[in-house]
Amino acid sequence: GYNVITPFLLDPKIEDISVSGVNLPIYVYHRDYEYTPTNLTFTDTIKVLNATLDGNEVLDELVLRLVSLANKTISIANPIADGMLPKGDRIAATFRKEVSANGSSFVIRKFSESPITILDLINSGVLSPEVAAYLWYAIDMKMSFMVIGVTGAGKTTVMTAILNLVKENWKIVSIEDIPEIRLAQDNWVQLYARPAYGEGGKEISLMDLLKLSLRYRPDIIVVGEIRGQEAYVLFQAISTGHGGATTFHAYDSESAIRRLMNEPLNIPAEWIPMMNLIITVRRLPVYVGDKVVLRRRIVAVDEIVSYNDLRRTVRWSPANDMHVFDYDSARVLRARVEEAGKSHDEVRAELERRAMYLKLLASIPSIVKSPESYKILKRYIIRYEIKPDEALNEVQAMASSAGKAIT
């Protein structure tokens, strides 16, 4: 088991569990209440039945156990570790006071068994149905995208939700340090890095996997996060016609491009437009009634015409917490549309239809609240690809019935 933190791991609304040391409360990140202190603390002495235990030793033993469950080791010689627990939860830990002033510490980021879908993002206001329809259509046009933001902004969540809109017959290859992405795509190869072990065990890096992925003939190459040399290879891949998706630590599009073009990434200026979209997601204070709460929002979507020419297609207004999509500014998408021989009026109508389709799906509790919602959504995306009008009529009937049932 997981000792005293077991109840937190079983609570579906808790996302993070943070233990900072002895005599400090355990903090959890709750979906409704953000970071919240709990009534559990590892004190200097802990009484269990008739025994008195040393709190530091109990915490040390818990860290050793959690790290061992992740198939990693931690010690005084190597006092930091990170890995994945058996159910997919991520753990990062320190041991004793070697690098942490308050003794052993750890953070667990829980792995959601039911990934957040684009419908969840619509219902929680992260993006609007119109923005979701635009991103869905952009993916269909094989436009590469990058989700940027600071730590904890929800970059991987947004990227995964968008990727679950990909055409069923496309092949996706994903590459990650620790597997976090969950897709309802059958034609999906999931690769992840491996550290060296023993004398003959070779380290398998993101760079190695990215080079290998090109031989899988993917339609879309997904890199969980770019930080080093793998960025260069990813941009090379998308410059040859592969679709691409990744996340990147940056505050806004301009700072993201500056980071890409400078050390240690050194992406040539000519390659920057190959990443067609930059999606910026942040955690911001938003008014809910009379209260101000932190909420995740896509605050901007930019299309990259060149390294110094960005066209903002989506803006988020903090005044009314609304998203505004401007098709006329979508220069890259419009160019793809013209190459495909379609009229802009036709595409505008299609975007409106897709926005309505997603809005209706998001209003059906039997889909949104299902533990298998991401798989159900995928089935409806496939139906829309085959017969869009029939799919829309079916969903309209379902939404109408659901509305009557709620009433």
GROMACS .gro file of C-alpha atoms in nm:
model
  407
    1GLY     CA    1   0.000   0.000   0.000
    2TYR     CA    2   0.087   0.367   0.012
    3ASN     CA    3   0.068   0.417   0.390
    4VAL     CA    4  -0.111   0.732   0.513
    5ILE     CA    5  -0.139   0.886   0.164
    6THR     CA    6  -0.361   0.602   0.034
    7PRO     CA    7  -0.690   0.801   0.079
    8PHE     CA    8  -0.547   1.087  -0.128
    9LEU     CA    9  -0.453   0.852  -0.409
   10LEU     CA   10  -0.805   0.708  -0.410
   11ASP     CA   11  -0.977   1.049  -0.429
   12PRO     CA   12  -1.050   1.120  -0.799
   13LYS     CA   13  -1.058   1.497  -0.742
   14ILE     CA   14  -0.705   1.516  -0.602
   15GLU     CA   15  -0.440   1.578  -0.868
   16ASP     CA   16  -0.119   1.629  -0.667
   17ILE     CA   17   0.006   1.516  -0.326
   18SER     CA   18   0.296   1.715  -0.178
   19VAL     CA   19   0.499   1.616   0.130
   20SER     CA   20   0.761   1.883   0.207
   21GLY     CA   21   0.917   1.732   0.520
   22VAL     CA   22   0.868   1.669   0.890
   23ASN     CA   23   0.638   1.899   1.093
   24LEU     CA   24   0.481   2.038   0.778
   25PRO     CA   25   0.125   1.951   0.669
   26ILE     CA   26   0.073   1.733   0.365
   27TYR     CA   27  -0.070   1.947   0.086
   28VAL     CA   28  -0.299   1.826  -0.191
   29TYR     CA   29  -0.410   1.992  -0.514
   30HIS     CA   30  -0.788   1.954  -0.529
   31ARG     CA   31  -0.977   2.023  -0.852
   32ASP     CA   32  -1.233   2.234  -0.666
   33TYR     CA   33  -1.015   2.403  -0.403
   34GLU     CA   34  -0.664   2.426  -0.558
   35TYR     CA   35  -0.372   2.365  -0.314
   36THR     CA   36  -0.510   2.281   0.029
   37PRO     CA   37  -0.336   2.175   0.352
   38THR     CA   38  -0.459   1.852   0.507
   39ASN     CA   39  -0.480   1.747   0.872
   40LEU     CA   40  -0.199   1.494   0.821
   41THR     CA   41   0.157   1.581   0.926
   42PHE     CA   42   0.472   1.376   0.976
   43THR     CA   43   0.578   1.497   1.322
   44ASP     CA   44   0.909   1.435   1.502
   45THR     CA   45   0.747   1.151   1.694
   46ILE     CA   46   0.453   0.943   1.577
   47LYS     CA   47   0.248   0.724   1.810
   48VAL     CA   48   0.110   0.404   1.656
   49LEU     CA   49  -0.085   0.192   1.904
   50ASN     CA   50   0.156   0.155   2.198
   51ALA     CA   51   0.471   0.232   2.000
   52THR     CA   52   0.646   0.564   1.949
   53LEU     CA   53   0.820   0.603   1.614
   54ASP     CA   54   1.069   0.855   1.482
   55GLY     CA   55   0.885   1.071   1.226
   56ASN     CA   56   1.195   1.126   1.015
   57GLU     CA   57   1.256   0.753   0.988
   58VAL     CA   58   0.891   0.686   0.895
   59LEU     CA   59   0.909   0.947   0.620
   60ASP     CA   60   1.244   0.811   0.498
   61GLU     CA   61   1.101   0.459   0.479
   62LEU     CA   62   0.793   0.581   0.292
   63VAL     CA   63   1.012   0.759   0.034
   64LEU     CA   64   1.226   0.446  -0.008
   65ARG     CA   65   0.914   0.236  -0.062
   66LEU     CA   66   0.751   0.474  -0.310
   67VAL     CA   67   1.071   0.508  -0.513
   68SER     CA   68   1.120   0.130  -0.515
   69LEU     CA   69   0.762   0.089  -0.646
   70ALA     CA   70   0.871   0.312  -0.935
   71ASN     CA   71   1.160   0.070  -1.000
   72LYS     CA   72   1.414   0.339  -0.908
   73THR     CA   73   1.662   0.380  -0.624
   74ILE     CA   74   1.732   0.668  -0.388
   75SER     CA   75   2.004   0.697  -0.124
   76ILE     CA   76   2.242   0.938   0.047
   77ALA     CA   77   2.477   0.895  -0.250
   78ASN     CA   78   2.197   0.964  -0.500
   79PRO     CA   79   1.941   1.168  -0.304
   80ILE     CA   80   1.699   1.258  -0.584
   81ALA     CA   81   1.477   1.035  -0.796
   82ASP     CA   82   1.173   1.052  -1.021
   83GLY     CA   83   0.968   0.783  -1.186
   84MET     CA   84   0.628   0.630  -1.241
   85LEU     CA   85   0.430   0.434  -0.983
   86PRO     CA   86   0.252   0.110  -1.085
   87LYS     CA   87  -0.078   0.284  -1.169
   88GLY     CA   88   0.089   0.555  -1.376
   89ASP     CA   89   0.122   0.826  -1.110
   90ARG     CA   90   0.444   1.030  -1.135
   91ILE     CA   91   0.669   1.073  -0.832
   92ALA     CA   92   0.962   1.304  -0.768
   93ALA     CA   93   1.146   1.265  -0.436
   94THR     CA   94   1.444   1.375  -0.226
   95PHE     CA   95   1.611   1.171   0.051
   96ARG     CA   96   1.689   1.295   0.401
   97LYS     CA   97   1.862   1.633   0.435
   98GLU     CA   98   2.113   1.584   0.155
   99VAL     CA   99   1.941   1.832  -0.076
  100SER     CA  100   1.623   1.921   0.116
  101ALA     CA  101   1.636   2.136   0.431
  102ASN     CA  102   1.333   1.970   0.594
  103GLY     CA  103   1.437   1.612   0.528
  104SER     CA  104   1.285   1.363   0.286
  105SER     CA  105   1.018   1.501   0.055
  106PHE     CA  106   0.812   1.392  -0.242
  107VAL     CA  107   0.544   1.504  -0.485
  108ILE     CA  108   0.303   1.265  -0.658
  109ARG     CA  109   0.120   1.383  -0.970
  110LYS     CA  110  -0.173   1.150  -1.014
  111PHE     CA  111  -0.245   0.980  -1.342
  112SER     CA  112  -0.606   1.013  -1.453
  113GLU     CA  113  -0.752   0.679  -1.560
  114SER     CA  114  -1.005   0.871  -1.767
  115PRO     CA  115  -0.817   1.141  -1.961
  116ILE     CA  116  -0.966   1.487  -1.983
  117THR     CA  117  -1.133   1.530  -2.323
  118ILE     CA  118  -1.198   1.831  -2.542
  119LEU     CA  119  -1.557   1.818  -2.411
  120ASP     CA  120  -1.432   1.859  -2.053
  121LEU     CA  121  -1.220   2.154  -2.164
  122ILE     CA  122  -1.525   2.313  -2.328
  123ASN     CA  123  -1.742   2.262  -2.019
  124SER     CA  124  -1.476   2.405  -1.787
  125GLY     CA  125  -1.417   2.709  -2.009
  126VAL     CA  126  -1.057   2.628  -2.104
  127LEU     CA  127  -1.163   2.689  -2.464
  128SER     CA  128  -1.487   2.751  -2.654
  129PRO     CA  129  -1.659   2.511  -2.899
  130GLU     CA  130  -1.552   2.746  -3.181
  131VAL     CA  131  -1.186   2.726  -3.079
  132ALA     CA  132  -1.210   2.350  -3.042
  133ALA     CA  133  -1.361   2.322  -3.391
  134TYR     CA  134  -1.080   2.536  -3.533
  135LEU     CA  135  -0.811   2.317  -3.372
  136TRP     CA  136  -0.990   2.001  -3.489
  137TYR     CA  137  -0.999   2.131  -3.847
  138ALA     CA  138  -0.635   2.244  -3.826
  139ILE     CA  139  -0.534   1.891  -3.724
  140ASP     CA  140  -0.730   1.752  -4.018
  141MET     CA  141  -0.526   1.983  -4.241
  142LYS     CA  142  -0.211   1.830  -4.084
  143MET     CA  143  -0.101   2.151  -3.915
  144SER     CA  144   0.165   2.095  -3.649
  145PHE     CA  145   0.113   2.254  -3.309
  146MET     CA  146   0.293   2.333  -2.986
  147VAL     CA  147   0.124   2.389  -2.650
  148ILE     CA  148   0.317   2.631  -2.430
  149GLY     CA  149   0.282   2.746  -2.071
  150VAL     CA  150   0.448   2.733  -1.732
  151THR     CA  151   0.465   2.428  -1.506
  152GLY     CA  152   0.119   2.305  -1.404
  153ALA     CA  153  -0.063   2.511  -1.668
  154GLY     CA  154  -0.213   2.200  -1.829
  155LYS     CA  155   0.000   2.173  -2.143
  156THR     CA  156  -0.005   1.792  -2.171
  157THR     CA  157  -0.377   1.780  -2.092
  158VAL     CA  158  -0.458   2.024  -2.374
  159MET     CA  159  -0.228   1.848  -2.619
  160THR     CA  160  -0.378   1.506  -2.542
  161ALA     CA  161  -0.735   1.638  -2.577
  162ILE     CA  162  -0.653   1.781  -2.921
  163LEU     CA  163  -0.477   1.462  -3.033
  164ASN     CA  164  -0.787   1.259  -2.955
  165LEU     CA  165  -0.953   1.443  -3.245
  166VAL     CA  166  -0.706   1.301  -3.499
  167LYS     CA  167  -0.843   1.097  -3.791
  168GLU     CA  168  -0.875   0.730  -3.700
  169ASN     CA  169  -0.670   0.604  -3.995
  170TRP     CA  170  -0.370   0.827  -3.916
  171LYS     CA  171  -0.068   0.679  -3.744
  172ILE     CA  172   0.060   0.850  -3.430
  173VAL     CA  173   0.398   0.784  -3.268
  174SER     CA  174   0.444   0.943  -2.924
  175ILE     CA  175   0.777   0.985  -2.744
  176GLU     CA  176   0.801   1.072  -2.374
  177ASP     CA  177   1.035   1.060  -2.076
  178ILE     CA  178   0.757   0.911  -1.867
  179PRO     CA  179   0.436   0.794  -2.042
  180GLU     CA  180   0.155   1.040  -1.966
  181ILE     CA  181  -0.037   1.064  -2.293
  182ARG     CA  182  -0.356   0.857  -2.321
  183LEU     CA  183  -0.513   0.829  -2.666
  184ALA     CA  184  -0.814   0.638  -2.796
  185GLN     CA  185  -0.625   0.581  -3.121
  186ASP     CA  186  -0.569   0.219  -3.225
  187ASN     CA  187  -0.300   0.314  -3.476
  188TRP     CA  188  -0.072   0.455  -3.206
  189VAL     CA  189   0.283   0.357  -3.105
  190GLN     CA  190   0.381   0.477  -2.758
  191LEU     CA  191   0.756   0.502  -2.694
  192TYR     CA  192   0.933   0.621  -2.380
  193ALA     CA  193   1.290   0.678  -2.269
  194ARG     CA  194   1.490   0.439  -2.053
  195PRO     CA  195   1.794   0.513  -1.835
  196ALA     CA  196   2.109   0.304  -1.857
  197TYR     CA  197   2.133   0.014  -1.614
  198GLY     CA  198   2.410  -0.231  -1.528
  199GLU     CA  199   2.734  -0.242  -1.724
  200GLY     CA  200   2.586  -0.334  -2.060
  201GLY     CA  201   2.251  -0.155  -2.045
  202LYS     CA  202   2.233   0.133  -2.291
  203GLU     CA  203   2.046   0.453  -2.219
  204ILE     CA  204   1.760   0.509  -2.463
  205SER     CA  205   1.707   0.885  -2.491
  206LEU     CA  206   1.429   1.091  -2.648
  207MET     CA  207   1.673   1.165  -2.929
  208ASP     CA  208   1.721   0.793  -2.999
  209LEU     CA  209   1.346   0.733  -3.001
  210LEU     CA  210   1.276   1.033  -3.223
  211LYS     CA  211   1.521   0.909  -3.485
  212LEU     CA  212   1.363   0.562  -3.463
  213SER     CA  213   1.010   0.702  -3.496
  214LEU     CA  214   1.082   0.833  -3.846
  215ARG     CA  215   1.108   0.471  -3.963
  216TYR     CA  216   0.756   0.399  -3.838
  217ARG     CA  217   0.608   0.615  -4.115
  218PRO     CA  218   0.398   0.827  -3.876
  219ASP     CA  219   0.142   1.084  -3.981
  220ILE     CA  220   0.197   1.268  -3.654
  221ILE     CA  221   0.505   1.258  -3.429
  222VAL     CA  222   0.430   1.360  -3.071
  223VAL     CA  223   0.710   1.455  -2.831
  224GLY     CA  224   0.586   1.493  -2.474
  225GLU     CA  225   0.815   1.792  -2.414
  226ILE     CA  226   1.108   1.937  -2.604
  227ARG     CA  227   1.406   2.061  -2.405
  228GLY     CA  228   1.725   1.980  -2.601
  229GLN     CA  229   1.855   1.814  -2.915
  230GLU     CA  230   1.526   1.631  -2.976
  231ALA     CA  231   1.374   1.970  -3.074
  232TYR     CA  232   1.610   1.990  -3.372
  233VAL     CA  233   1.514   1.643  -3.494
  234LEU     CA  234   1.141   1.713  -3.445
  235PHE     CA  235   1.162   2.028  -3.657
  236GLN     CA  236   1.356   1.834  -3.919
  237ALA     CA  237   1.080   1.572  -3.923
  238ILE     CA  238   0.792   1.818  -3.963
  239SER     CA  239   0.987   2.004  -4.233
  240THR     CA  240   0.974   1.684  -4.441
  241GLY     CA  241   0.595   1.660  -4.422
  242HIS     CA  242   0.523   1.477  -4.096
  243GLY     CA  243   0.268   1.630  -3.863
  244GLY     CA  244   0.399   1.721  -3.519
  245ALA     CA  245   0.280   1.801  -3.169
  246THR     CA  246   0.469   1.885  -2.854
  247THR     CA  247   0.470   2.093  -2.534
  248PHE     CA  248   0.723   2.358  -2.440
  249HIS     CA  249   0.794   2.570  -2.133
  250ALA     CA  250   0.739   2.936  -2.226
  251TYR     CA  251   0.516   3.221  -2.113
  252ASP     CA  252   0.404   3.342  -2.456
  253SER     CA  253   0.463   3.281  -2.827
  254GLU     CA  254   0.737   3.543  -2.864
  255SER     CA  255   0.943   3.405  -2.576
  256ALA     CA  256   0.888   3.050  -2.708
  257ILE     CA  257   1.033   3.142  -3.048
  258ARG     CA  258   1.330   3.320  -2.888
  259ARG     CA  259   1.405   3.010  -2.680
  260LEU     CA  260   1.376   2.783  -2.984
  261MET     CA  261   1.621   2.993  -3.187
  262ASN     CA  262   1.885   3.027  -2.912
  263GLU     CA  263   2.104   2.791  -2.709
  264PRO     CA  264   2.068   2.503  -2.646
  265LEU     CA  265   1.796   2.436  -2.908
  266ASN     CA  266   1.930   2.642  -3.201
  267ILE     CA  267   1.637   2.591  -3.439
  268PRO     CA  268   1.707   2.778  -3.767
  269ALA     CA  269   1.477   3.073  -3.833
  270GLU     CA  270   1.366   2.912  -4.160
  271TRP     CA  271   1.230   2.608  -3.973
  272ILE     CA  272   1.021   2.799  -3.716
  273PRO     CA  273   0.711   2.828  -3.945
  274MET     CA  274   0.705   2.447  -3.976
  275MET     CA  275   0.542   2.453  -3.630
  276ASN     CA  276   0.220   2.605  -3.761
  277LEU     CA  277   0.038   2.675  -3.433
  278ILE     CA  278   0.137   2.791  -3.087
  279ILE     CA  279  -0.133   2.738  -2.824
  280THR     CA  280  -0.077   2.929  -2.499
  281VAL     CA  281  -0.242   2.792  -2.185
  282ARG     CA  282  -0.226   2.952  -1.839
  283ARG     CA  283  -0.371   2.928  -1.490
  284LEU     CA  284  -0.537   3.263  -1.423
  285PRO     CA  285  -0.760   3.431  -1.165
  286VAL     CA  286  -1.117   3.422  -1.298
  287TYR     CA  287  -1.435   3.554  -1.138
  288VAL     CA  288  -1.687   3.281  -1.051
  289GLY     CA  289  -1.979   3.471  -0.905
  290ASP     CA  290  -1.829   3.702  -0.645
  291LYS     CA  291  -1.522   3.487  -0.590
  292VAL     CA  292  -1.188   3.493  -0.771
  293VAL     CA  293  -1.054   3.144  -0.839
  294LEU     CA  294  -0.764   3.010  -1.042
  295ARG     CA  295  -0.874   2.848  -1.367
  296ARG     CA  296  -0.692   2.714  -1.672
  297ARG     CA  297  -0.757   2.898  -1.996
  298ILE     CA  298  -0.621   2.892  -2.349
  299VAL     CA  299  -0.539   3.262  -2.366
  300ALA     CA  300  -0.410   3.272  -2.725
  301VAL     CA  301  -0.357   3.072  -3.042
  302ASP     CA  302  -0.103   3.205  -3.291
  303GLU     CA  303  -0.032   3.088  -3.643
  304ILE     CA  304   0.335   3.119  -3.743
  305VAL     CA  305   0.390   3.276  -4.084
  306SER     CA  306   0.760   3.336  -4.014
  307TYR     CA  307   0.977   3.361  -3.703
  308ASN     CA  308   0.890   3.732  -3.674
  309ASP     CA  309   0.534   3.720  -3.812
  310LEU     CA  310   0.269   3.571  -3.585
  311ARG     CA  311  -0.103   3.594  -3.660
  312ARG     CA  312  -0.329   3.572  -3.355
  313THR     CA  313  -0.635   3.370  -3.445
  314VAL     CA  314  -0.775   3.318  -3.094
  315ARG     CA  315  -0.789   3.570  -2.811
  316TRP     CA  316  -0.921   3.526  -2.460
  317SER     CA  317  -1.097   3.823  -2.304
  318PRO     CA  318  -1.048   3.839  -1.924
  319ALA     CA  319  -1.330   4.096  -1.896
  320ASN     CA  320  -1.603   3.846  -1.984
  321ASP     CA  321  -1.406   3.516  -1.981
  322MET     CA  322  -1.481   3.456  -2.349
  323HIS     CA  323  -1.280   3.333  -2.645
  324VAL     CA  324  -1.286   3.511  -2.982
  325PHE     CA  325  -1.183   3.326  -3.299
  326ASP     CA  326  -1.084   3.527  -3.608
  327TYR     CA  327  -1.082   3.318  -3.925
  328ASP     CA  328  -0.957   3.610  -4.134
  329SER     CA  329  -0.632   3.612  -3.931
  330ALA     CA  330  -0.576   3.238  -3.988
  331ARG     CA  331  -0.330   3.292  -4.270
  332VAL     CA  332  -0.167   2.948  -4.254
  333LEU     CA  333  -0.498   2.764  -4.236
  334ARG     CA  334  -0.641   2.973  -4.518
  335ALA     CA  335  -0.339   2.885  -4.734
  336ARG     CA  336  -0.395   2.514  -4.663
  337VAL     CA  337  -0.764   2.555  -4.751
  338GLU     CA  338  -0.678   2.717  -5.082
  339GLU     CA  339  -0.425   2.442  -5.160
  340ALA     CA  340  -0.701   2.186  -5.100
  341GLY     CA  341  -0.926   2.367  -5.349
  342LYS     CA  342  -1.192   2.461  -5.094
  343SER     CA  343  -1.370   2.793  -5.061
  344HIS     CA  344  -1.343   2.995  -4.742
  345ASP     CA  345  -1.722   3.014  -4.712
  346GLU     CA  346  -1.733   2.635  -4.721
  347VAL     CA  347  -1.472   2.613  -4.445
  348ARG     CA  348  -1.649   2.873  -4.229
  349ALA     CA  349  -1.969   2.668  -4.254
  350GLU     CA  350  -1.778   2.352  -4.166
  351LEU     CA  351  -1.620   2.516  -3.861
  352GLU     CA  352  -1.966   2.629  -3.743
  353ARG     CA  353  -2.103   2.277  -3.790
  354ARG     CA  354  -1.813   2.122  -3.598
  355ALA     CA  355  -1.850   2.378  -3.317
  356MET     CA  356  -2.220   2.290  -3.288
  357TYR     CA  357  -2.137   1.918  -3.291
  358LEU     CA  358  -1.885   1.952  -3.006
  359LYS     CA  359  -2.115   2.184  -2.809
  360LEU     CA  360  -2.397   1.929  -2.829
  361LEU     CA  361  -2.168   1.640  -2.731
  362ALA     CA  362  -2.047   1.842  -2.432
  363SER     CA  363  -2.408   1.881  -2.316
  364ILE     CA  364  -2.480   1.506  -2.299
  365PRO     CA  365  -2.410   1.373  -1.945
  366SER     CA  366  -2.397   1.008  -2.054
  367ILE     CA  367  -2.091   1.094  -2.267
  368VAL     CA  368  -1.914   1.353  -2.053
  369LYS     CA  369  -1.952   1.170  -1.720
  370SER     CA  370  -1.863   0.824  -1.848
  371PRO     CA  371  -1.530   0.677  -1.725
  372GLU     CA  372  -1.473   0.586  -2.091
  373SER     CA  373  -1.561   0.932  -2.221
  374TYR     CA  374  -1.246   0.968  -2.430
  375LYS     CA  375  -1.322   0.642  -2.611
  376ILE     CA  376  -1.688   0.734  -2.662
  377LEU     CA  377  -1.587   1.074  -2.799
  378LYS     CA  378  -1.351   0.903  -3.043
  379ARG     CA  379  -1.638   0.693  -3.178
  380TYR     CA  380  -1.843   1.009  -3.241
  381ILE     CA  381  -1.545   1.176  -3.411
  382ILE     CA  382  -1.521   0.875  -3.644
  383ARG     CA  383  -1.896   0.892  -3.715
  384TYR     CA  384  -1.862   1.259  -3.805
  385GLU     CA  385  -1.572   1.184  -4.041
  386ILE     CA  386  -1.783   0.927  -4.228
  387LYS     CA  387  -2.126   1.095  -4.237
  388PRO     CA  388  -2.119   1.441  -4.075
  389ASP     CA  389  -2.485   1.532  -4.130
  390GLU     CA  390  -2.614   1.202  -3.992
  391ALA     CA  391  -2.380   1.229  -3.695
  392LEU     CA  392  -2.496   1.584  -3.621
  393ASN     CA  393  -2.865   1.482  -3.640
  394GLU     CA  394  -2.802   1.190  -3.405
  395VAL     CA  395  -2.624   1.407  -3.150
  396GLN     CA  396  -2.897   1.675  -3.171
  397ALA     CA  397  -3.157   1.409  -3.085
  398MET     CA  398  -2.945   1.279  -2.796
  399ALA     CA  399  -2.889   1.630  -2.659
  400SER     CA  400  -3.260   1.703  -2.682
  401SER     CA  401  -3.344   1.385  -2.491
  402ALA     CA  402  -3.078   1.458  -2.231
  403GLY     CA  403  -3.218   1.811  -2.186
  404LYS     CA  404  -3.569   1.675  -2.129
  405ALA     CA  405  -3.437   1.419  -1.880
  406ILE     CA  406  -3.253   1.688  -1.684
  407THR     CA  407  -3.562   1.911  -1.685
   0.00000   0.00000   0.00000
